[in-house]
């Protein structure tokens, strides 16, 4: 089956992007160089097409109750104009997907991973029809993914570019907050967020104005050395920031406690599989590592200590901003301490590494004015 194309596909072609099939979408892996694009986001700014992501709206008089029952984080703590990182859990406390929940005031926008749109939508519809958590007539679930494009502008200069486009003091928007603005007579959401660990913005807009918004950002970004960025740099940036990725650090068989996402789990509220997490025997933990030898440890490679396997790599890369080879892995709980000397088997050779906290680069997200 031919991969789907975002409304910005032709822009990628015009800019000579190296396009690959990612979760059934034709998306740029890089434009010039993954390393160059990764550095640009940390020094100036980078523009990403993330229109493959899913946008599902939950509305109705029991929309909040419905989402509260299906997620461990406490959405009731958010106010309209705020967003929150959360996860959808299955009945065994495994992670169906991680997501961002936007409080729209009476309804909620759930932004999910492209590969999980259908799975999440089916899960939500099934939960609604079962009527276990809310009355079915009190909740409406709408998949708006086909109509919405998502642009992500990340880096130190991003606020200047956004301010020039919208003529507003963007610095008043705090991290993990959003506003609704008008662009080309269309309503868009401007969110101070991203998955890079940098200050940045995510812009949700109708497909019909995506190209115009892309062009406007490029035009204003010229004097700030804006760089077009692909999936490759996006992955390096999220590893540098220590952020998990579905299919790597988290999946349907991984619970949030072993994934070191304890801060997402609020045991004071009720939610699906709460009892499973309360009684869970955690045997492994997600943590970071830095290679002592020069080599990239990729997903699936085994981690050793004293000639015994103690874990498995979930993500690995070269960080041009640190000039180090870094990654994340699941390590046996009793051995999961930063600073431990380990070895990682890469093909048929063993390479030295040291365990670490997984936020390799200190977050530079802004709290706002």
Short mmCIF file of C-alpha atoms in Angstrom, two decimals:
data_model
loop_
_atom_site.label_atom_id
_atom_site.label_comp_id
_atom_site.label_asym_id
_atom_site.label_seq_id
_atom_site.Cartn_x
_atom_site.Cartn_y
_atom_site.Cartn_z
CA UNK A 1 0.00 0.00 0.00
CA UNK A 2 1.30 3.43 -0.92
CA UNK A 3 2.10 5.59 2.12
CA UNK A 4 -0.22 8.47 2.97
CA UNK A 5 0.96 12.01 2.36
CA UNK A 6 0.53 15.02 4.59
CA UNK A 7 -0.64 18.36 3.10
CA UNK A 8 3.03 19.43 3.29
CA UNK A 9 4.38 16.53 1.23
CA UNK A 10 5.11 18.66 -1.84
CA UNK A 11 7.07 21.10 0.34
CA UNK A 12 9.30 18.24 1.41
CA UNK A 13 9.85 17.22 -2.20
CA UNK A 14 10.67 20.80 -3.22
CA UNK A 15 13.30 20.97 -0.47
CA UNK A 16 14.96 17.70 -1.56
CA UNK A 17 14.05 15.81 1.59
CA UNK A 18 14.96 12.16 1.96
CA UNK A 19 11.47 10.71 2.32
CA UNK A 20 10.73 7.37 3.98
CA UNK A 21 7.68 5.32 4.93
CA UNK A 22 7.03 5.95 8.63
CA UNK A 23 3.97 4.23 10.13
CA UNK A 24 2.31 4.31 6.72
CA UNK A 25 3.17 7.96 6.05
CA UNK A 26 5.60 9.43 3.53
CA UNK A 27 7.69 11.71 5.74
CA UNK A 28 11.16 13.30 5.59
CA UNK A 29 13.86 11.50 7.55
CA UNK A 30 16.24 14.39 6.83
CA UNK A 31 16.73 17.33 4.47
CA UNK A 32 20.47 17.88 4.62
CA UNK A 33 21.93 16.02 7.59
CA UNK A 34 20.42 14.53 10.75
CA UNK A 35 23.36 15.83 12.77
CA UNK A 36 23.09 19.34 11.33
CA UNK A 37 19.34 19.46 11.93
CA UNK A 38 19.75 18.19 15.50
CA UNK A 39 22.30 20.92 16.27
CA UNK A 40 20.11 23.60 14.68
CA UNK A 41 17.25 22.93 17.09
CA UNK A 42 19.56 23.39 20.08
CA UNK A 43 21.16 26.58 18.71
CA UNK A 44 18.62 28.38 16.49
CA UNK A 45 15.40 26.59 15.55
CA UNK A 46 14.00 23.78 13.45
CA UNK A 47 10.65 23.21 11.72
CA UNK A 48 9.04 19.75 11.64
CA UNK A 49 6.00 18.35 9.87
CA UNK A 50 4.19 16.23 12.47
CA UNK A 51 0.88 16.06 10.62
CA UNK A 52 0.88 12.27 10.82
CA UNK A 53 0.01 12.48 14.53
CA UNK A 54 -3.56 11.71 15.57
CA UNK A 55 -6.08 14.16 17.01
CA UNK A 56 -9.10 12.70 18.78
CA UNK A 57 -11.71 14.93 20.42
CA UNK A 58 -13.60 13.77 23.52
CA UNK A 59 -16.68 15.79 24.35
CA UNK A 60 -19.97 15.49 26.23
CA UNK A 61 -21.12 16.03 29.80
CA UNK A 62 -18.97 13.15 31.07
CA UNK A 63 -15.92 13.71 28.86
CA UNK A 64 -13.68 14.40 31.85
CA UNK A 65 -14.96 11.40 33.82
CA UNK A 66 -14.39 9.18 30.80
CA UNK A 67 -10.77 10.21 30.29
CA UNK A 68 -10.06 10.15 34.02
CA UNK A 69 -11.10 6.50 34.11
CA UNK A 70 -8.85 5.50 31.23
CA UNK A 71 -5.67 7.36 32.24
CA UNK A 72 -3.56 7.46 35.44
CA UNK A 73 -2.63 11.15 35.41
CA UNK A 74 -5.13 13.59 36.95
CA UNK A 75 -6.67 15.58 34.11
CA UNK A 76 -8.96 17.40 36.57
CA UNK A 77 -5.89 19.38 37.68
CA UNK A 78 -5.69 21.06 34.27
CA UNK A 79 -7.52 24.26 33.43
CA UNK A 80 -8.79 25.33 30.01
CA UNK A 81 -5.72 26.37 28.03
CA UNK A 82 -3.47 23.76 29.62
CA UNK A 83 -2.17 20.45 28.29
CA UNK A 84 -0.89 17.39 30.09
CA UNK A 85 1.24 14.36 29.31
CA UNK A 86 -0.64 11.14 30.00
CA UNK A 87 -0.96 7.49 28.95
CA UNK A 88 -3.88 5.26 28.02
CA UNK A 89 -3.74 2.00 29.97
CA UNK A 90 -5.15 -1.41 29.18
CA UNK A 91 -6.67 -3.72 31.78
CA UNK A 92 -3.24 -5.17 32.61
CA UNK A 93 -1.77 -1.68 33.18
CA UNK A 94 0.16 -1.83 29.92
CA UNK A 95 0.51 1.36 27.89
CA UNK A 96 -1.78 1.46 24.87
CA UNK A 97 -0.25 4.79 23.89
CA UNK A 98 1.14 7.96 25.41
CA UNK A 99 -0.56 11.21 24.56
CA UNK A 100 -1.00 14.90 25.19
CA UNK A 101 -4.38 15.96 26.56
CA UNK A 102 -5.50 19.52 25.74
CA UNK A 103 -8.19 20.99 27.98
CA UNK A 104 -10.36 22.94 25.54
CA UNK A 105 -12.90 23.88 28.20
CA UNK A 106 -15.76 21.38 28.15
CA UNK A 107 -14.01 19.07 25.70
CA UNK A 108 -10.57 17.54 25.33
CA UNK A 109 -8.14 17.08 22.46
CA UNK A 110 -6.09 13.88 22.72
CA UNK A 111 -2.98 13.88 20.53
CA UNK A 112 -1.78 10.32 19.94
CA UNK A 113 0.94 8.60 17.94
CA UNK A 114 0.33 8.00 14.25
CA UNK A 115 0.81 4.25 14.50
CA UNK A 116 -1.80 4.02 17.25
CA UNK A 117 -4.64 6.21 15.96
CA UNK A 118 -6.94 3.33 15.01
CA UNK A 119 -6.00 1.30 18.11
CA UNK A 120 -6.72 4.18 20.47
CA UNK A 121 -9.94 5.17 18.70
CA UNK A 122 -11.19 1.57 18.86
CA UNK A 123 -10.23 1.34 22.52
CA UNK A 124 -12.12 4.54 23.36
CA UNK A 125 -15.22 3.53 21.41
CA UNK A 126 -15.27 0.11 23.07
CA UNK A 127 -14.92 1.67 26.52
CA UNK A 128 -17.78 4.04 25.74
CA UNK A 129 -20.12 1.30 24.49
CA UNK A 130 -19.40 -0.91 27.51
CA UNK A 131 -20.79 1.85 29.71
CA UNK A 132 -18.52 0.75 32.55
CA UNK A 133 -17.22 4.23 33.32
CA UNK A 134 -19.85 6.61 31.95
CA UNK A 135 -23.23 6.52 30.26
CA UNK A 136 -22.61 6.04 26.51
CA UNK A 137 -24.89 8.94 25.56
CA UNK A 138 -22.84 11.31 27.72
CA UNK A 139 -19.64 11.00 25.69
CA UNK A 140 -18.84 11.68 22.04
CA UNK A 141 -15.59 10.55 20.40
CA UNK A 142 -14.51 12.22 17.17
CA UNK A 143 -11.37 11.35 15.21
CA UNK A 144 -10.35 14.62 13.57
CA UNK A 145 -6.92 13.35 12.47
CA UNK A 146 -7.67 13.45 8.71
CA UNK A 147 -8.58 17.16 8.88
CA UNK A 148 -5.76 18.49 11.05
CA UNK A 149 -2.12 19.29 10.28
CA UNK A 150 0.53 19.72 12.96
CA UNK A 151 3.64 21.87 12.58
CA UNK A 152 6.31 21.88 15.26
CA UNK A 153 8.75 24.77 15.61
CA UNK A 154 11.46 24.02 18.15
CA UNK A 155 14.49 25.92 19.41
CA UNK A 156 15.69 29.13 21.09
CA UNK A 157 14.53 31.41 18.26
CA UNK A 158 11.06 29.88 17.95
CA UNK A 159 9.31 32.46 20.14
CA UNK A 160 10.67 35.33 18.03
CA UNK A 161 9.38 33.76 14.82
CA UNK A 162 5.93 33.02 16.28
CA UNK A 163 5.69 36.56 17.69
CA UNK A 164 6.44 38.07 14.26
CA UNK A 165 3.76 35.96 12.59
CA UNK A 166 0.96 36.58 15.08
CA UNK A 167 1.99 39.99 16.40
CA UNK A 168 1.53 38.93 19.99
CA UNK A 169 3.78 38.64 23.03
CA UNK A 170 4.18 34.89 22.85
CA UNK A 171 6.35 34.86 25.97
CA UNK A 172 3.18 35.24 28.02
CA UNK A 173 2.28 31.66 27.04
CA UNK A 174 3.72 29.30 29.62
CA UNK A 175 5.16 25.86 28.88
CA UNK A 176 2.38 23.24 28.55
CA UNK A 177 -0.19 25.96 27.88
CA UNK A 178 -1.91 26.93 24.64
CA UNK A 179 -4.01 29.61 23.02
CA UNK A 180 -6.42 29.58 20.12
CA UNK A 181 -5.59 32.07 17.37
CA UNK A 182 -6.79 33.06 13.92
CA UNK A 183 -4.72 32.40 10.81
CA UNK A 184 -6.11 33.01 7.32
CA UNK A 185 -9.59 33.19 8.90
CA UNK A 186 -9.15 29.72 10.37
CA UNK A 187 -8.93 28.77 14.03
CA UNK A 188 -5.62 27.22 15.05
CA UNK A 189 -4.15 26.02 18.34
CA UNK A 190 -0.75 27.36 19.33
CA UNK A 191 0.80 25.28 22.09
CA UNK A 192 4.06 25.97 23.91
CA UNK A 193 5.23 22.39 23.87
CA UNK A 194 7.23 19.83 21.94
CA UNK A 195 9.17 16.62 22.30
CA UNK A 196 12.71 17.95 22.07
CA UNK A 197 13.50 19.42 25.50
CA UNK A 198 13.81 22.86 23.88
CA UNK A 199 11.56 25.87 24.02
CA UNK A 200 9.16 25.50 21.14
CA UNK A 201 5.65 25.56 19.76
CA UNK A 202 3.23 23.12 18.18
CA UNK A 203 0.63 24.50 15.80
CA UNK A 204 -2.55 22.60 14.97
CA UNK A 205 -4.38 23.91 11.93
CA UNK A 206 -6.91 22.83 9.29
CA UNK A 207 -5.22 21.10 6.36
CA UNK A 208 -6.25 23.92 4.03
CA UNK A 209 -3.93 26.47 5.66
CA UNK A 210 -1.02 24.17 6.51
CA UNK A 211 1.06 25.20 3.49
CA UNK A 212 0.47 28.91 4.11
CA UNK A 213 1.44 28.55 7.77
CA UNK A 214 4.55 26.55 6.80
CA UNK A 215 5.56 29.23 4.30
CA UNK A 216 4.98 32.02 6.84
CA UNK A 217 7.23 30.30 9.38
CA UNK A 218 9.93 29.74 6.78
CA UNK A 219 9.82 33.36 5.66
CA UNK A 220 10.04 34.79 9.18
CA UNK A 221 12.64 32.21 10.14
CA UNK A 222 15.18 33.10 7.46
CA UNK A 223 16.97 35.73 9.56
CA UNK A 224 17.13 33.27 12.47
CA UNK A 225 18.74 30.52 10.37
CA UNK A 226 15.69 28.29 10.65
CA UNK A 227 16.41 24.72 9.54
CA UNK A 228 13.93 22.24 8.07
CA UNK A 229 14.08 19.05 10.13
CA UNK A 230 13.06 15.46 9.62
CA UNK A 231 12.25 12.41 11.70
CA UNK A 232 15.90 11.54 12.21
CA UNK A 233 16.77 14.66 14.18
CA UNK A 234 13.44 14.47 16.02
CA UNK A 235 14.44 11.06 17.34
CA UNK A 236 17.93 12.18 18.41
CA UNK A 237 16.47 15.21 20.18
CA UNK A 238 13.92 13.21 22.15
CA UNK A 239 16.62 10.71 23.21
CA UNK A 240 18.84 13.59 24.36
CA UNK A 241 15.90 14.82 26.43
CA UNK A 242 15.24 11.32 27.80
CA UNK A 243 11.71 11.09 26.42
CA UNK A 244 10.16 7.66 25.75
CA UNK A 245 8.85 6.64 22.33
CA UNK A 246 6.06 4.17 21.76
CA UNK A 247 7.43 0.98 20.24
CA UNK A 248 10.80 1.57 21.90
CA UNK A 249 10.57 2.47 25.60
CA UNK A 250 6.84 1.84 26.02
CA UNK A 251 4.26 -0.58 24.62
CA UNK A 252 1.18 -2.62 25.56
CA UNK A 253 3.25 -4.84 27.87
CA UNK A 254 5.09 -1.99 29.65
CA UNK A 255 3.59 -0.29 32.67
CA UNK A 256 4.33 3.35 33.55
CA UNK A 257 6.16 2.49 36.79
CA UNK A 258 8.86 0.39 35.14
CA UNK A 259 9.04 2.99 32.37
CA UNK A 260 10.07 5.53 35.06
CA UNK A 261 6.88 7.48 34.47
CA UNK A 262 5.83 7.35 38.13
CA UNK A 263 5.00 11.05 38.05
CA UNK A 264 2.19 10.28 35.60
CA UNK A 265 0.46 7.89 38.03
CA UNK A 266 -1.82 9.54 40.59
CA UNK A 267 -3.00 6.83 42.97
CA UNK A 268 -5.37 9.23 44.76
CA UNK A 269 -7.80 8.94 41.83
CA UNK A 270 -9.48 5.87 40.36
CA UNK A 271 -8.48 4.60 36.94
CA UNK A 272 -8.32 1.41 34.91
CA UNK A 273 -5.88 -1.22 36.23
CA UNK A 274 -5.06 0.88 39.30
CA UNK A 275 -4.99 -2.29 41.39
CA UNK A 276 -2.48 -3.87 38.98
CA UNK A 277 -0.09 -0.97 39.45
CA UNK A 278 -0.56 -0.86 43.22
CA UNK A 279 0.46 -4.51 43.48
CA UNK A 280 3.04 -4.52 40.66
CA UNK A 281 6.40 -6.13 41.40
CA UNK A 282 8.78 -3.93 39.44
CA UNK A 283 11.72 -6.00 38.20
CA UNK A 284 13.27 -3.57 35.73
CA UNK A 285 13.51 0.18 35.21
CA UNK A 286 14.08 2.46 32.25
CA UNK A 287 17.29 4.42 32.51
CA UNK A 288 19.95 6.02 30.36
CA UNK A 289 23.46 5.04 29.40
CA UNK A 290 26.49 6.73 27.87
CA UNK A 291 28.90 4.68 25.79
CA UNK A 292 32.51 4.71 26.99
CA UNK A 293 33.55 3.18 23.68
CA UNK A 294 32.55 4.76 20.39
CA UNK A 295 29.63 2.72 19.12
CA UNK A 296 25.87 3.03 18.70
CA UNK A 297 23.86 0.58 20.81
CA UNK A 298 20.55 0.03 19.05
CA UNK A 299 17.19 -1.32 20.14
CA UNK A 300 17.30 -4.98 21.13
CA UNK A 301 20.99 -5.15 22.05
CA UNK A 302 21.72 -6.85 25.38
CA UNK A 303 23.23 -5.09 28.39
CA UNK A 304 25.67 -7.09 30.53
CA UNK A 305 27.23 -6.87 33.98
CA UNK A 306 29.72 -9.49 35.21
CA UNK A 307 29.03 -11.55 32.08
CA UNK A 308 25.30 -11.73 32.85
CA UNK A 309 22.50 -10.12 30.86
CA UNK A 310 20.89 -7.44 33.04
CA UNK A 311 18.91 -5.48 30.48
CA UNK A 312 18.07 -4.55 26.93
CA UNK A 313 18.56 -1.39 24.88
CA UNK A 314 15.42 0.39 23.70
CA UNK A 315 16.97 3.38 21.89
CA UNK A 316 20.49 4.46 20.98
CA UNK A 317 22.08 7.22 18.95
CA UNK A 318 25.00 9.58 18.51
CA UNK A 319 24.35 12.96 20.09
CA UNK A 320 26.06 15.75 18.13
CA UNK A 321 25.21 18.21 20.89
CA UNK A 322 27.05 16.14 23.50
CA UNK A 323 29.54 14.47 21.16
CA UNK A 324 28.66 11.20 22.86
CA UNK A 325 26.94 7.94 22.04
CA UNK A 326 23.88 7.69 24.30
CA UNK A 327 20.75 5.65 24.72
CA UNK A 328 18.08 4.19 26.97
CA UNK A 329 17.59 0.67 28.23
CA UNK A 330 15.63 -1.42 30.68
CA UNK A 331 17.93 -2.58 33.49
CA UNK A 332 17.28 -5.07 36.29
CA UNK A 333 15.90 -2.97 39.15
CA UNK A 334 18.56 -3.94 41.70
CA UNK A 335 21.28 -2.84 39.30
CA UNK A 336 19.59 0.26 37.91
CA UNK A 337 21.79 2.91 39.49
CA UNK A 338 23.47 5.78 37.62
CA UNK A 339 27.23 5.42 37.24
CA UNK A 340 27.36 1.64 37.00
CA UNK A 341 29.86 0.15 34.54
CA UNK A 342 28.19 -2.16 32.03
CA UNK A 343 28.93 -3.66 28.64
CA UNK A 344 26.64 -3.81 25.62
CA UNK A 345 26.90 -6.52 23.02
CA UNK A 346 26.86 -4.91 19.58
CA UNK A 347 26.87 -7.60 16.93
CA UNK A 348 29.62 -9.94 18.16
CA UNK A 349 31.65 -7.50 20.24
CA UNK A 350 31.30 -6.03 23.72
CA UNK A 351 31.52 -2.27 24.23
CA UNK A 352 31.83 -0.45 27.54
CA UNK A 353 29.15 1.92 28.77
CA UNK A 354 28.03 3.64 31.96
CA UNK A 355 24.47 3.90 33.20
CA UNK A 356 23.07 7.39 33.78
CA UNK A 357 19.95 9.41 34.28
CA UNK A 358 18.20 9.67 30.95
CA UNK A 359 17.72 13.43 30.68
CA UNK A 360 21.12 13.84 29.01
CA UNK A 361 20.44 17.48 28.14
CA UNK A 362 18.85 19.79 30.68
CA UNK A 363 15.41 20.88 29.54
CA UNK A 364 15.25 24.45 28.26
CA UNK A 365 11.49 24.72 28.05
CA UNK A 366 10.16 28.12 29.11
CA UNK A 367 7.84 28.80 32.00
CA UNK A 368 6.59 31.97 30.36
CA UNK A 369 6.54 35.55 31.62
#
